[in-house]
Short mmCIF file of C-alpha atoms in Angstrom, two decimals:
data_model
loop_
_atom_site.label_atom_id
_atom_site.label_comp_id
_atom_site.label_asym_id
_atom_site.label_seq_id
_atom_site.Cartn_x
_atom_site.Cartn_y
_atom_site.Cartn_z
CA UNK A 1 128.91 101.28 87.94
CA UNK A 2 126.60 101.56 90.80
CA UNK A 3 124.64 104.39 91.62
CA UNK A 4 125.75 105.62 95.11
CA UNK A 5 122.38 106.31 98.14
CA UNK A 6 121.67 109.42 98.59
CA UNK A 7 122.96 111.41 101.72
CA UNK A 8 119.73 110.52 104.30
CA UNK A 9 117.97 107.76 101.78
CA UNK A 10 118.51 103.69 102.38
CA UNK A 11 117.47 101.16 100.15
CA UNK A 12 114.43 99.38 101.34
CA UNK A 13 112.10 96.74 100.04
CA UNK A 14 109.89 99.79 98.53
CA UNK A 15 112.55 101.87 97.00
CA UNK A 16 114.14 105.14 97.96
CA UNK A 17 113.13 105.38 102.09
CA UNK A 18 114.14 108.66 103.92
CA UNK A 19 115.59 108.00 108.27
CA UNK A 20 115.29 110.33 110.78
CA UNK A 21 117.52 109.86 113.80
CA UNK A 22 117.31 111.49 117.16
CA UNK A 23 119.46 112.67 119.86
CA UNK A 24 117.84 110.51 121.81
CA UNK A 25 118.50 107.19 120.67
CA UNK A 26 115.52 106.78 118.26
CA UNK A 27 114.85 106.45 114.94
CA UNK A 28 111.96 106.90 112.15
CA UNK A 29 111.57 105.98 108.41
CA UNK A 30 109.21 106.49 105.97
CA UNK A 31 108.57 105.20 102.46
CA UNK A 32 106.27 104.81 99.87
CA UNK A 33 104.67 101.69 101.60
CA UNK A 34 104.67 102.97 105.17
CA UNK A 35 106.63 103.94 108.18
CA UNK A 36 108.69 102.37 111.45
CA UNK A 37 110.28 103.19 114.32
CA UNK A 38 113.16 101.84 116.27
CA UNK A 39 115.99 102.85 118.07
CA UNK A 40 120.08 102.40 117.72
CA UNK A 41 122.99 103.22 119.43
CA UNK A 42 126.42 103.98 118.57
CA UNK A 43 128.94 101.66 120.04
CA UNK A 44 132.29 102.61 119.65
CA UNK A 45 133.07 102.43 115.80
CA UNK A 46 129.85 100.79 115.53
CA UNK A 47 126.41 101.66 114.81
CA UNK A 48 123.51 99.59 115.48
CA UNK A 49 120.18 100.09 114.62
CA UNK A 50 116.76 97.77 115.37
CA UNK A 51 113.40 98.60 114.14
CA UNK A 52 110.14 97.25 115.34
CA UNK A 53 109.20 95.25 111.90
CA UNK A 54 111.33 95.90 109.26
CA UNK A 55 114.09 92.74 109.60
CA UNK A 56 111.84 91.08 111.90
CA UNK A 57 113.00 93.09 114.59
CA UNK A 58 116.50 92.16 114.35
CA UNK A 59 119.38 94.28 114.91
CA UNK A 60 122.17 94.98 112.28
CA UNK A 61 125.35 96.89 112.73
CA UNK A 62 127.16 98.57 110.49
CA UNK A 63 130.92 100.81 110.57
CA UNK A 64 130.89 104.64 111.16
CA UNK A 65 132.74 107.55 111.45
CA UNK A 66 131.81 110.51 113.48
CA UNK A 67 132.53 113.68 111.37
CA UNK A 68 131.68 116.44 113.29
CA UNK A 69 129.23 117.35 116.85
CA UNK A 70 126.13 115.69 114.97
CA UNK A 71 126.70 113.92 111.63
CA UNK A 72 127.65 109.97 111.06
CA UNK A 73 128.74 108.88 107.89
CA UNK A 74 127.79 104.96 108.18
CA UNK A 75 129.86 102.59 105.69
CA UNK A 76 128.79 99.26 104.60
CA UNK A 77 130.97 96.10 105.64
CA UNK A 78 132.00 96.05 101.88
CA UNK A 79 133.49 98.76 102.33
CA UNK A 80 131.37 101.27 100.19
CA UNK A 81 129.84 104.42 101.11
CA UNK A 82 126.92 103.75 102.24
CA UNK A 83 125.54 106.88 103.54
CA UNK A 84 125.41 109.98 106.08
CA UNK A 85 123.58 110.32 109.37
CA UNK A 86 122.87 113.79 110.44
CA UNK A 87 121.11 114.03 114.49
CA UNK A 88 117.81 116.03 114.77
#
């Protein structure tokens, strides 16, 4: 089987990468080969992120679910977990 992300961690070209979103519409990640910033924005069931370089700037969408006041949990289009977003 597949090994499921960790809560907080999306695969990225580097490995293991660790997002933090804000309240405020913005977003940070780190891994082992750097960092980037961007912003995203939850539209309706919907939640779509852009970053500054990683994609080439391009934005991607992907389903969530609002569990409580300030946590996402963000599911892939295939239909597998894919991971849960917690607001600073």
């Amino acid at each position: 089987g597949h090994a499921k992300p960790q809560p907080g961690n999306t695969p990225s070209p580097e490995g293991s990468a660790v997002v933090t979103y804000s309240r405020a519409g913005e977003q940070r990640i780190e891994w082992a080969g750097g960092t980037d910033s961007g912003t995203f924005e939850v539209r309706q069931d919907r939640f779509c992120s852009r970053w500054t370089t990683l994609r080439n700037g391009a934005e991607s969408c992907t389903r969530v679910y609002q569990i409580s006041e300030t946590e996402y949990e963000l599911v892939g289009d295939d239909g597998v977990y894919a991971a849960t977003m917690a607001l600073k």
